[in-house]
XYZ file of C-alpha atoms in Angstrom:
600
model
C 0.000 0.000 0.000
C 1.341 3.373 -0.870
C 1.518 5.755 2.070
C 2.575 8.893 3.022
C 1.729 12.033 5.064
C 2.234 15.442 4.861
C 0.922 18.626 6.647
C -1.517 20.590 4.256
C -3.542 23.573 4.992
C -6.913 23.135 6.235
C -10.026 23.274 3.726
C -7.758 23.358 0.779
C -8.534 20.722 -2.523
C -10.809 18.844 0.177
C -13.419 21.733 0.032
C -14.066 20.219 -3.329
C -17.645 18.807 -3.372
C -17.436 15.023 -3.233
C -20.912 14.275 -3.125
C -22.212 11.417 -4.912
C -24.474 12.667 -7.872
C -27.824 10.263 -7.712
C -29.158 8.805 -10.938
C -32.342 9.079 -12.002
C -34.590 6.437 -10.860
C -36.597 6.013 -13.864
C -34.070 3.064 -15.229
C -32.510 1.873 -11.967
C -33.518 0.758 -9.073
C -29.736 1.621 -7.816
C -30.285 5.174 -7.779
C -27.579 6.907 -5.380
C -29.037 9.105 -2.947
C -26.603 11.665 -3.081
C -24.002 10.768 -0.503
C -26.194 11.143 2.273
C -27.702 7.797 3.032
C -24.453 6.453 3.509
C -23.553 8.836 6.625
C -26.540 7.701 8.056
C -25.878 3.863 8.554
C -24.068 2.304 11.865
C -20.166 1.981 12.013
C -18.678 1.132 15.514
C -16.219 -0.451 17.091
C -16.407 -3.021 19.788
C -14.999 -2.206 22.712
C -11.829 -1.993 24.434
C -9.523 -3.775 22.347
C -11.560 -2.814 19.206
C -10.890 -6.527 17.579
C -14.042 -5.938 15.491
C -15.822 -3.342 13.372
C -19.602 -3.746 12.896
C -21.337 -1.799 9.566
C -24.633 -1.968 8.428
C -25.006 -0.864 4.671
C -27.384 0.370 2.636
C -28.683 -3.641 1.438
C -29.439 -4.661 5.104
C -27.049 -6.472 5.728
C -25.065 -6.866 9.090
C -21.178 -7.231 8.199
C -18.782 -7.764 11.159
C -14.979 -7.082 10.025
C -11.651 -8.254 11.638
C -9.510 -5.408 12.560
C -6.209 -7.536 12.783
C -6.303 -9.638 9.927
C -8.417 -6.703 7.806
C -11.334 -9.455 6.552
C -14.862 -10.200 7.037
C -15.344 -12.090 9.804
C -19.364 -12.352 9.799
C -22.432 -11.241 7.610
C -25.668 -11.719 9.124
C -28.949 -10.963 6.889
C -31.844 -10.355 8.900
C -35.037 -11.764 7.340
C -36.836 -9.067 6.424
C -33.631 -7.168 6.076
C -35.321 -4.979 3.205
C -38.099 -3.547 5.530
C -36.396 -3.659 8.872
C -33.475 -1.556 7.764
C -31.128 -1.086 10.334
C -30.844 2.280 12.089
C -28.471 1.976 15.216
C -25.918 -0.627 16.833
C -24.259 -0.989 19.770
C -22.236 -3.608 21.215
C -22.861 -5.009 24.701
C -20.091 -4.905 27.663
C -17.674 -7.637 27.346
C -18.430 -10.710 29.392
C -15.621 -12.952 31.291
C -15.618 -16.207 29.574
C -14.662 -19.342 31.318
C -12.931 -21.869 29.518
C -10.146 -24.791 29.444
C -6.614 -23.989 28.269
C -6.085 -21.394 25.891
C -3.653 -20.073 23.332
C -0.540 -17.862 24.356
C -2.510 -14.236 24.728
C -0.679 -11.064 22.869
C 0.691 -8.451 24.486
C -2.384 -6.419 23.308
C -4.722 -8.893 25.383
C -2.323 -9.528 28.105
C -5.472 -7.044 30.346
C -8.098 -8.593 29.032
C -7.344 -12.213 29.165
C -10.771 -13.341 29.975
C -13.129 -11.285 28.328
C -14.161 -11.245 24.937
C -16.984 -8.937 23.271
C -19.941 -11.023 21.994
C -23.670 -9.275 21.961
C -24.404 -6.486 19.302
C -28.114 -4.783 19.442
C -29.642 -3.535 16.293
C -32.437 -1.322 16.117
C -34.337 -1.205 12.992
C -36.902 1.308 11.538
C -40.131 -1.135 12.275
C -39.530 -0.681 16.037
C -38.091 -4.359 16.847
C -34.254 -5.034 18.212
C -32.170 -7.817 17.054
C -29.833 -9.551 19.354
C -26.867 -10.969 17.684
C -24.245 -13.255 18.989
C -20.507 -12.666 17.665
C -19.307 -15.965 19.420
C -21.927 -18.073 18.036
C -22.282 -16.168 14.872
C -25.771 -16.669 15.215
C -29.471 -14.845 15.997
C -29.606 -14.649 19.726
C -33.339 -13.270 20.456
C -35.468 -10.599 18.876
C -37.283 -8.070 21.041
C -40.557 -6.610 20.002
C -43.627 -5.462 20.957
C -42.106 -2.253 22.764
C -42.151 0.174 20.182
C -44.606 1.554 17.247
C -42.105 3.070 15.672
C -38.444 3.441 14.484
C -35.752 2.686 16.754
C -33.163 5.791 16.937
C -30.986 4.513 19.668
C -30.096 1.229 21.713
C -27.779 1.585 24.512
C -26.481 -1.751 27.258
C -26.464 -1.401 31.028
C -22.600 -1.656 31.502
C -23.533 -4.143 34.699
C -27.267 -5.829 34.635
C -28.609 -7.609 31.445
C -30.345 -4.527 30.473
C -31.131 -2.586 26.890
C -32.319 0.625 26.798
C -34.361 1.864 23.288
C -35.680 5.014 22.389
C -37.546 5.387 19.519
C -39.809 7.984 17.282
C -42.907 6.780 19.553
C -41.873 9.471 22.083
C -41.032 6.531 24.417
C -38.237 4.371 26.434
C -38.236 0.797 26.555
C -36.142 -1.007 29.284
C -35.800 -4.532 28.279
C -34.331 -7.720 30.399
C -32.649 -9.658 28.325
C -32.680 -13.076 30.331
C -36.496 -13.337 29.627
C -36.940 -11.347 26.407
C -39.248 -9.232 27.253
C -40.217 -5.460 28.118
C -39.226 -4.742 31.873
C -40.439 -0.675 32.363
C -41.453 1.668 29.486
C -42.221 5.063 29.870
C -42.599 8.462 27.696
C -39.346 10.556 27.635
C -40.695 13.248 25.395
C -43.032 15.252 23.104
C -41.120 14.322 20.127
C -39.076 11.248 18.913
C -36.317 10.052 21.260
C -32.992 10.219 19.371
C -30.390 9.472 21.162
C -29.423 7.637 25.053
C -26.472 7.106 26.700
C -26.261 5.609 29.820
C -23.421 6.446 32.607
C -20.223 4.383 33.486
C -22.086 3.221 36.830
C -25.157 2.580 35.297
C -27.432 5.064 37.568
C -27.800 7.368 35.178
C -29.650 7.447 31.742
C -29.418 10.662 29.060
C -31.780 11.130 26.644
C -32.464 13.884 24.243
C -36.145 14.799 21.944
C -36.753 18.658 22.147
C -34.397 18.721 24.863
C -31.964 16.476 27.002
C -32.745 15.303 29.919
C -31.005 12.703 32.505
C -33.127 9.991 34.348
C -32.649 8.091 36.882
C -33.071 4.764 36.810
C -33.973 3.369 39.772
C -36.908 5.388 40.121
C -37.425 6.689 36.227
C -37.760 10.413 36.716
C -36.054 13.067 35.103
C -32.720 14.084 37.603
C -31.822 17.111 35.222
C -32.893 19.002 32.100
C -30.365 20.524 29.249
C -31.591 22.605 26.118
C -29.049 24.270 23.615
C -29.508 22.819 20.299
C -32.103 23.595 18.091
C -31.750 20.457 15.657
C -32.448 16.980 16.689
C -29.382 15.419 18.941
C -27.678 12.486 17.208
C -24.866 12.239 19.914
C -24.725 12.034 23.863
C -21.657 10.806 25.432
C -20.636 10.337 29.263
C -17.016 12.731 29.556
C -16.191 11.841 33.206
C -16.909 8.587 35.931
C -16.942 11.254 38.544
C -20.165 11.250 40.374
C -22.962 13.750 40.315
C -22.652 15.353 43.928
C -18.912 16.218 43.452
C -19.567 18.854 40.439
C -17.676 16.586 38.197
C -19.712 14.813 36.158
C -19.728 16.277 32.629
C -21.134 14.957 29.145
C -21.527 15.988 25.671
C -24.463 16.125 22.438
C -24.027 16.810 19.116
C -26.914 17.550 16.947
C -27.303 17.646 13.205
C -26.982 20.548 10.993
C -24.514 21.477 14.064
C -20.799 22.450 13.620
C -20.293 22.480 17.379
C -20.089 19.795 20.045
C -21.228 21.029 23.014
C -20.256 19.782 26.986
C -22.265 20.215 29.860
C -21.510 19.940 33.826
C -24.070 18.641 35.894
C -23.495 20.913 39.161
C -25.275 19.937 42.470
C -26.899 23.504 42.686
C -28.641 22.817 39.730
C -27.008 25.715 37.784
C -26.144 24.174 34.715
C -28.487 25.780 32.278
C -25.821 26.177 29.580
C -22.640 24.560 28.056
C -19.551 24.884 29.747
C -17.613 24.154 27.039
C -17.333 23.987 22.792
C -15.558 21.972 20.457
C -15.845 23.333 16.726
C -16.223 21.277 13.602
C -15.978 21.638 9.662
C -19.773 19.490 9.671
C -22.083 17.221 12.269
C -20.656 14.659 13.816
C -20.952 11.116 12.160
C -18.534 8.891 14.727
C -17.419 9.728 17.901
C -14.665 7.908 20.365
C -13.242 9.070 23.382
C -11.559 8.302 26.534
C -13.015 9.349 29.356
C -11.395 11.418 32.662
C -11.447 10.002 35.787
C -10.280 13.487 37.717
C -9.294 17.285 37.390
C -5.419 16.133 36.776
C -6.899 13.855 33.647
C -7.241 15.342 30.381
C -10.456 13.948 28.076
C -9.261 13.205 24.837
C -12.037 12.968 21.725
C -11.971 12.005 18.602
C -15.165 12.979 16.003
C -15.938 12.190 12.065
C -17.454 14.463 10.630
C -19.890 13.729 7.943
C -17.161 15.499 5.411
C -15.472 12.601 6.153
C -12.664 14.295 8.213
C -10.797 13.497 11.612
C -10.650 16.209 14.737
C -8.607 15.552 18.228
C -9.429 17.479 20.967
C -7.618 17.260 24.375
C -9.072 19.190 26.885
C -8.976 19.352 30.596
C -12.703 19.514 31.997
C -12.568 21.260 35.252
C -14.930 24.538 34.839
C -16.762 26.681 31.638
C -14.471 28.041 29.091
C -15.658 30.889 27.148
C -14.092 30.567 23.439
C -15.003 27.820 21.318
C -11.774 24.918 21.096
C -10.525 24.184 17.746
C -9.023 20.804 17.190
C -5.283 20.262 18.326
C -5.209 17.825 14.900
C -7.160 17.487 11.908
C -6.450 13.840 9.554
C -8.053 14.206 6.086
C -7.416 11.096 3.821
C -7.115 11.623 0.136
C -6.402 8.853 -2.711
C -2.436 8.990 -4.991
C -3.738 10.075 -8.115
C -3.062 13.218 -9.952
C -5.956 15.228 -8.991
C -6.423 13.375 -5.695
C -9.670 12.619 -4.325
C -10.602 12.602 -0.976
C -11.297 8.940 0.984
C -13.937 9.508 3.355
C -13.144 8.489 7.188
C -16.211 6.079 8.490
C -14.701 5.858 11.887
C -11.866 5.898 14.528
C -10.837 4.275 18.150
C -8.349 5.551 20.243
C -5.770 3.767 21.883
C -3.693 4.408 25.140
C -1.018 5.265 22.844
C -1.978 8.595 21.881
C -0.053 9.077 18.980
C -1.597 6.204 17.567
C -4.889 5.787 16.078
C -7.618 2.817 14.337
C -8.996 4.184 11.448
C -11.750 2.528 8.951
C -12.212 4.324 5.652
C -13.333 4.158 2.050
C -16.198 2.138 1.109
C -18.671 0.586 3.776
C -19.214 -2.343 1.603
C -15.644 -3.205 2.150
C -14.082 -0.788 4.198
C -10.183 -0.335 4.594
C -8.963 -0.911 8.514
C -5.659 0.630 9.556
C -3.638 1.466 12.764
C -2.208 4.699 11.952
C 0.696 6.639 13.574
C -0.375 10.574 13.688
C 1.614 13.001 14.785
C -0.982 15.442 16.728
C 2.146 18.118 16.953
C 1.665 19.060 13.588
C -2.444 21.159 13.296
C -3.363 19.844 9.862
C -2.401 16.171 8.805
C -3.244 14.680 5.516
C -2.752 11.204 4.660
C -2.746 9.189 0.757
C -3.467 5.674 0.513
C -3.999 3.688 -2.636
C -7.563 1.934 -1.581
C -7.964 0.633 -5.368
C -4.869 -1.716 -5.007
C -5.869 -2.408 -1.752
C -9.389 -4.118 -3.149
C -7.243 -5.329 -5.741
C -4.457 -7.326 -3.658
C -7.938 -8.876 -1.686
C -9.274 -9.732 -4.738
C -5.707 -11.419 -5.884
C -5.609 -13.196 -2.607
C -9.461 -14.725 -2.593
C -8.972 -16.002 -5.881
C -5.169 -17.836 -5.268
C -7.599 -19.526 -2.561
C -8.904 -21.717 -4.760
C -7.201 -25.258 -5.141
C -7.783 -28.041 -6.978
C -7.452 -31.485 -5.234
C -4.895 -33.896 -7.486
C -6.306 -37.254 -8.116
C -4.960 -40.031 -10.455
C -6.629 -41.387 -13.332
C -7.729 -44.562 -11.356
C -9.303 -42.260 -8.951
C -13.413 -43.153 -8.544
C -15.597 -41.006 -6.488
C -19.187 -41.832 -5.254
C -22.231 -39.267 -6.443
C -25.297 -39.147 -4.055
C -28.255 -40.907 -6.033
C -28.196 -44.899 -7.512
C -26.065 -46.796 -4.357
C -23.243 -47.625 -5.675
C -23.082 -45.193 -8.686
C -19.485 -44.947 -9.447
C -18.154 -42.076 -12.076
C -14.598 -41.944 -12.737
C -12.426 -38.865 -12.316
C -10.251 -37.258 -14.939
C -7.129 -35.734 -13.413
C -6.869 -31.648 -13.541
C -4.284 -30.222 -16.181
C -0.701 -30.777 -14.694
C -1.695 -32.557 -11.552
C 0.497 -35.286 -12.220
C 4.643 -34.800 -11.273
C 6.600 -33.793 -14.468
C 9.163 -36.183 -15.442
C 12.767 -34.619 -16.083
C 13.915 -34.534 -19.611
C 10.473 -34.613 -20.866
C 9.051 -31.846 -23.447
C 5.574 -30.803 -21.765
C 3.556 -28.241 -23.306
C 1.296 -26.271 -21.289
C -2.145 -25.961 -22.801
C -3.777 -22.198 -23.187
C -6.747 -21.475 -21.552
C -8.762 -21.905 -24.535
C -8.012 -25.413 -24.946
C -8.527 -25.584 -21.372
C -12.219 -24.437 -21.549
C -12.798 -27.084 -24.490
C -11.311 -29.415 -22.235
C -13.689 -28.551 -19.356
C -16.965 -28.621 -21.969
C -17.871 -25.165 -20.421
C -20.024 -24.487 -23.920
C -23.550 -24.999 -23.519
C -23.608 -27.347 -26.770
C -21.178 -29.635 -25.127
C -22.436 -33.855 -25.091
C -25.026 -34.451 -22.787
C -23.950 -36.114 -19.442
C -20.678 -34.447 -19.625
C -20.371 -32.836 -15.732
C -21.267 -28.795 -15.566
C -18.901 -26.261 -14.471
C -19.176 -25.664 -10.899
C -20.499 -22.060 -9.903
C -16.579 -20.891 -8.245
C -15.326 -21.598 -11.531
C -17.579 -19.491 -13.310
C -17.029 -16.525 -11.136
C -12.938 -17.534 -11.280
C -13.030 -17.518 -15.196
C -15.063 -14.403 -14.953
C -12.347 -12.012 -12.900
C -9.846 -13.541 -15.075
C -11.430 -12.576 -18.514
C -12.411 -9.509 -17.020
C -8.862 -8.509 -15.895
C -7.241 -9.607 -18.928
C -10.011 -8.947 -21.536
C -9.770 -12.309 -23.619
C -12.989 -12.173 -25.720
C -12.738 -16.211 -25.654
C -13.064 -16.806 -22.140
C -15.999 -14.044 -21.943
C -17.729 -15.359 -24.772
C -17.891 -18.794 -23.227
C -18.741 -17.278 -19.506
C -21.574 -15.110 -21.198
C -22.992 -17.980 -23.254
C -24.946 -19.449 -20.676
C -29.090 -18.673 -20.237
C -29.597 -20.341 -16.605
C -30.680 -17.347 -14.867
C -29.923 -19.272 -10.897
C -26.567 -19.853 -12.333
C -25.845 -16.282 -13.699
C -27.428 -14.966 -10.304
C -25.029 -17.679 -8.574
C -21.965 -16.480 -10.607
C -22.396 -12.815 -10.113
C -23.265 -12.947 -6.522
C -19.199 -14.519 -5.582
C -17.954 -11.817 -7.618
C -15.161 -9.479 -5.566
C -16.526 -6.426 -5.364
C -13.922 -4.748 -7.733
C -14.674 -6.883 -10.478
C -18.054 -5.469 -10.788
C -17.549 -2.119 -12.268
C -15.196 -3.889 -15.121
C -18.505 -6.223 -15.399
C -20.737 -3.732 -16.041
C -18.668 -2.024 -18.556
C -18.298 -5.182 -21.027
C -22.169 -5.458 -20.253
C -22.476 -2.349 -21.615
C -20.305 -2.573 -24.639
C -21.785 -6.516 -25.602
C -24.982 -4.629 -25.304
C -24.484 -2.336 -28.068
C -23.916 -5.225 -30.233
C -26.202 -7.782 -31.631
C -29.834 -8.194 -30.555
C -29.281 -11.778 -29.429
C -26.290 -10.997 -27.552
C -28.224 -7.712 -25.802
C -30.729 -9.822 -24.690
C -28.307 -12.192 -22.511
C -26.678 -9.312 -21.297
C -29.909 -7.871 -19.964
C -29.609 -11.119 -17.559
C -26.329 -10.473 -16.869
C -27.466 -6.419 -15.801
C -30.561 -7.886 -13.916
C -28.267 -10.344 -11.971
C -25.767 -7.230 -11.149
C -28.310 -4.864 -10.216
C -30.091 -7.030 -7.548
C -27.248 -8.364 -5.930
C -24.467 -5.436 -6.198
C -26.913 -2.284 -5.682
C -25.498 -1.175 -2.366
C -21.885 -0.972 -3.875
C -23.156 0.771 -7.366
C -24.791 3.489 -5.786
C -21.892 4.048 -3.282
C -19.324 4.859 -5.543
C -18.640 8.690 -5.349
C -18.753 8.857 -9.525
C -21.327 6.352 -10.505
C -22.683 8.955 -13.070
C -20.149 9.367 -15.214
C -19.038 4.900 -15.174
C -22.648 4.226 -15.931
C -23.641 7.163 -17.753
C -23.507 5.349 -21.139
C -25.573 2.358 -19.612
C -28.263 5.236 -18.621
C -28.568 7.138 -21.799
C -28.783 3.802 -23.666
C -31.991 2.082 -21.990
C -33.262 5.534 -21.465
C -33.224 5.670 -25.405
C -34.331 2.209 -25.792
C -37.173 2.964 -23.474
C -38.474 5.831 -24.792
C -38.444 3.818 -28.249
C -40.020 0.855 -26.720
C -42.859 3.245 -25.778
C -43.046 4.008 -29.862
C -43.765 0.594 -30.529
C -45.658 -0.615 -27.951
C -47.901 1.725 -30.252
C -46.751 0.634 -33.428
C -47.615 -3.289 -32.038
C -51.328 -2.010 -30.743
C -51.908 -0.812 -33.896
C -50.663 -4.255 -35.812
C -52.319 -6.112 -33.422
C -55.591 -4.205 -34.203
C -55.299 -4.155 -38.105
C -54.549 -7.820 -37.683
C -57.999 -8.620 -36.109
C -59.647 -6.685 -38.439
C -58.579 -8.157 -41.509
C -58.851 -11.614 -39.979
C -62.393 -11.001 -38.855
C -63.113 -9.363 -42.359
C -61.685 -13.034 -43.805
C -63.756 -14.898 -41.695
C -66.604 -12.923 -42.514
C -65.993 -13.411 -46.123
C -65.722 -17.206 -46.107
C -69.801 -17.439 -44.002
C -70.794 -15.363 -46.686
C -69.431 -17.923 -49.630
C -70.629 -20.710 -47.958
């Protein structure tokens, strides 16, 4: 990976609008949605030793990602993933697990020896909450029946098997999670609840609708009251562990539409009508991480995305109001190594106890890059390139040298489920068998190869099919190399569950290339246009999520648009030319049959 940083100005070539431009819908049913949709889906990190990253993109799906080894570790698709679209996540407190012996623990883990993160919440917009287990990999429960509406905001007890929800129903559900079911619920507010946050000792609850208020829990009334922002709060965050009564318990909300992230004290006297302190920001805040201060002496250290897709650091010691807004000690902005470099959006960061070093995720959500960054908060502005295309493209190159092909003998037999005893024998792969020294071999081309493998569909009947990996193997490799042969012979096939199949173990940077030779075969012959339209049909129901996250998806597919926009408008001219056949037809059949009664 190519890397570097430098120190750049602030708002200098990344002022440049990198919005994603939506196409219009009237064609695709992959229509972007401008950029904004994608700031609005979960990204966190699970806690303390942030081992995982849990996303939720745009096609439902729950995708859990390995920070060490950089590679999915789970994907869970809820059942009615399409209407319950997720809208929050949090991860539960990590539990002590007892078990036998154990591997050799790193360094890293050396604190943490027995505990291990495993229960992730999801809220979704229909009002239920899915439970997920990371250790099973696995549905744990669902919880419904508390809300009417939309989930905004799930948040654990750090100590009791407890969830707190708020939701647009104006109302907060407590839920036990031994039994499943709704322990208190109560209404926090005249408008939608969205956003909790419940304290390091678990006495405390925040909440925010038209304004933020704290609860306590034991008895479910409001303990304080806090209005300041005049948009909708997306964040609340705990600052301090200090209690209540000693004037030193301090927290902070963000809201959207809001540049500034503002801290409040909660002061015995109760006079702590306003924010003691302001943190300023080039946009709202997307993701937020911080590590909290446990006295005076102890500074708080913060770390917010914004939805421009930039990194601030703030270090700040929280021990009274401060009157001037605080501008980040460090700004990180991430930009790409070409010419006219673009910017790569941050999607979220952890802090460390290092504090020179940072986790950062960034890029695409669909298959975000993960990175442990060393940043050098001396320096204001900090801007750093990566390559993320030959990132993708080294995964890509790594999945496919995966694939291995076991090397049997020609006497080799293998048993197929069906007739007992049904015996089939085995040809040995190309150049399975040890090459004898001195001898002239000849290594086939991969033309010959696919006439070895009868990949055509007018190959002899009983010959075996091409399993579904190789498909999607031969695929990436025509694709990379363009060799009309082995596309030809991928594209020749009409089985629409294989095509969907094939297309759906695609790597994720092979699809854009895919779409393009669609596109081009398309403009071609009718027969060949119309099995490309099952190749497009195939890509468009399994890849939309990607598609419409790419930040210049007009301009790639702008020559699909504007050529089934024009077919469409000219199917529309003879869907009227074919009523009118259709009619002249039954008239002059009706005037035959008319004609012969009247001979007869």
């Amino acid at each position: 990976m190519h890397q570097r940083a430098c120190s750049v100005s602030a708002n200098t070539w990344f002022l440049a609008n990198h919005a994603c431009r939506s196409l219009h819908t009237h064609c695709f049913v992959m229509a972007a949605d401008g950029g904004s949709s994608s700031s609005g889906q979960p990204c966190v990190f699970s806690p303390k030793l942030h081992q995982y990253l849990a996303l939720c993109a745009q096609d439902g799906r729950l995708r859990i990602w390995n920070t060490d080894s950089k590679t999915l570790h789970q994907e869970y698709v809820p059942s009615a993933h399409l209407s319950a679209t997720c809208t929050c996540i949090s991860w539960g407190p990590c539990r002590t697990v007892k078990e036998g012996p154990q591997r050799k623990k790193r360094k890293s883990e050396a604190g943490h020896a027995g505990e291990q993160v495993d229960m992730l919440a999801l809220g979704t917009a229909v009002g239920s909450i899915i439970i997920y287990s990371t250790v099973k990999g696995a549905l744990h429960c669902t919880l419904d029946g508390g809300h009417s509406g939309g989930v905004n905001s799930v948040q654990w007890h750090p100590k009791d098997s407890l969830l707190y929800s708020g939701s647009d129903d104006t109302h907060i559900v407590e839920w036990d999670l031994q039994t499943g079911k709704t322990r208190c619920k109560w209404k926090a507010d005249r408008s939608s609840v969205t956003s909790m946050c419940v304290s390091p000792d678990g006495k405390l609850l925040l909440s925010a609708g038209q304004t933020i208020k704290m609860w306590d829990l034991e008895t479910k009334e409001v303990y304080r009251k806090f209005t300041g922002h005049a948009t909708a709060v997306t964040t609340l965050r705990f600052a301090t562990t200090r209690p209540p009564e000693t004037n030193g318990l301090y927290f902070l909300s963000g809201a959207s539409h809001d540049r500034l992230l503002s801290v409040w004290q909660v002061r015995e006297d109760g006079k702590d009508k306003n924010s003691v302190v302001s943190f300023t920001l080039t946009d709202e805040p997307q993701h937020i991480d911080l590590i909290t201060s446990c006295g005076k002496e102890e500074a708080l250290r913060l770390a917010v995305v914004c939805k421009d897709g930039q990194l601030h650091l703030f270090e700040h010691f929280l021990n009274g109001p401060c009157k001037k807004p605080l501008s980040p000690t460090c700004t990180v902005q991430m930009s790409g190594v070409e010419d006219t470099p673009l910017p790569i959006p941050l999607l979220a960061t952890a802090l460390t106890k290092d504090t020179s070093s940072l986790l950062l995720a960034y890029g695409s959500r669909l298959q975000p890059v993960m990175e442990r960054v060393e940043v050098n908060t001396a320096e204001r502005h900090v801007c750093l390139s990566r390559d993320v295309h030959s990132t993708l493209s080294l995964t890509m190159e790594t999945t496919l040298s995966k694939v291995k092909t076991p090397i049997v003998n020609s006497k080799s037999k293998v048993l197929l489920p069906g007739l007992p005893g049904h015996q089939a024998p085995v040809k040995a792969p190309l150049g399975s068998e040890k090459r004898k020294k001195g001898t002239d071999t000849k290594e086939m081309s991969i033309e010959e190869r696919l006439g070895e493998i009868g990949l055509s569909e007018g190959g002899a009947k009983g010959a075996p099919s091409l399993q579904t990996d190789n498909f999607a193997v031969l695929l990436v490799q025509g694709l990379e190399s363009k060799d009309a042969n082995i596309l030809n012979k991928v594209f020749q096939t009409r089985k629409d569950v294989l095509i969907k199949k094939t297309v759906s173990r695609l790597p994720l940077p092979a699809i854009l290339p895919l779409v393009e030779e669609i596109t081009k075969r398309m403009q071609g012959h009718p027969y060949t246009a119309v099995l490309m339209v099952r190749w497009l049909k195939a890509v468009l129901i399994q890849h939309t999520s990607y598609l419409s996250s790419l930040p210049d998806l007009v301009s790639q597919l702008g020559v699909l648009y504007h050529m089934i926009e024009s077919r469409v408008k000219m199917f529309h001219k003879l869907s009227k030319l074919h009523g009118k056949l259709y009619l002249f037809m039954t008239q002059v059949c009706s005037g035959r049959t008319s004609v012969s009664e009247s001979s007869f």
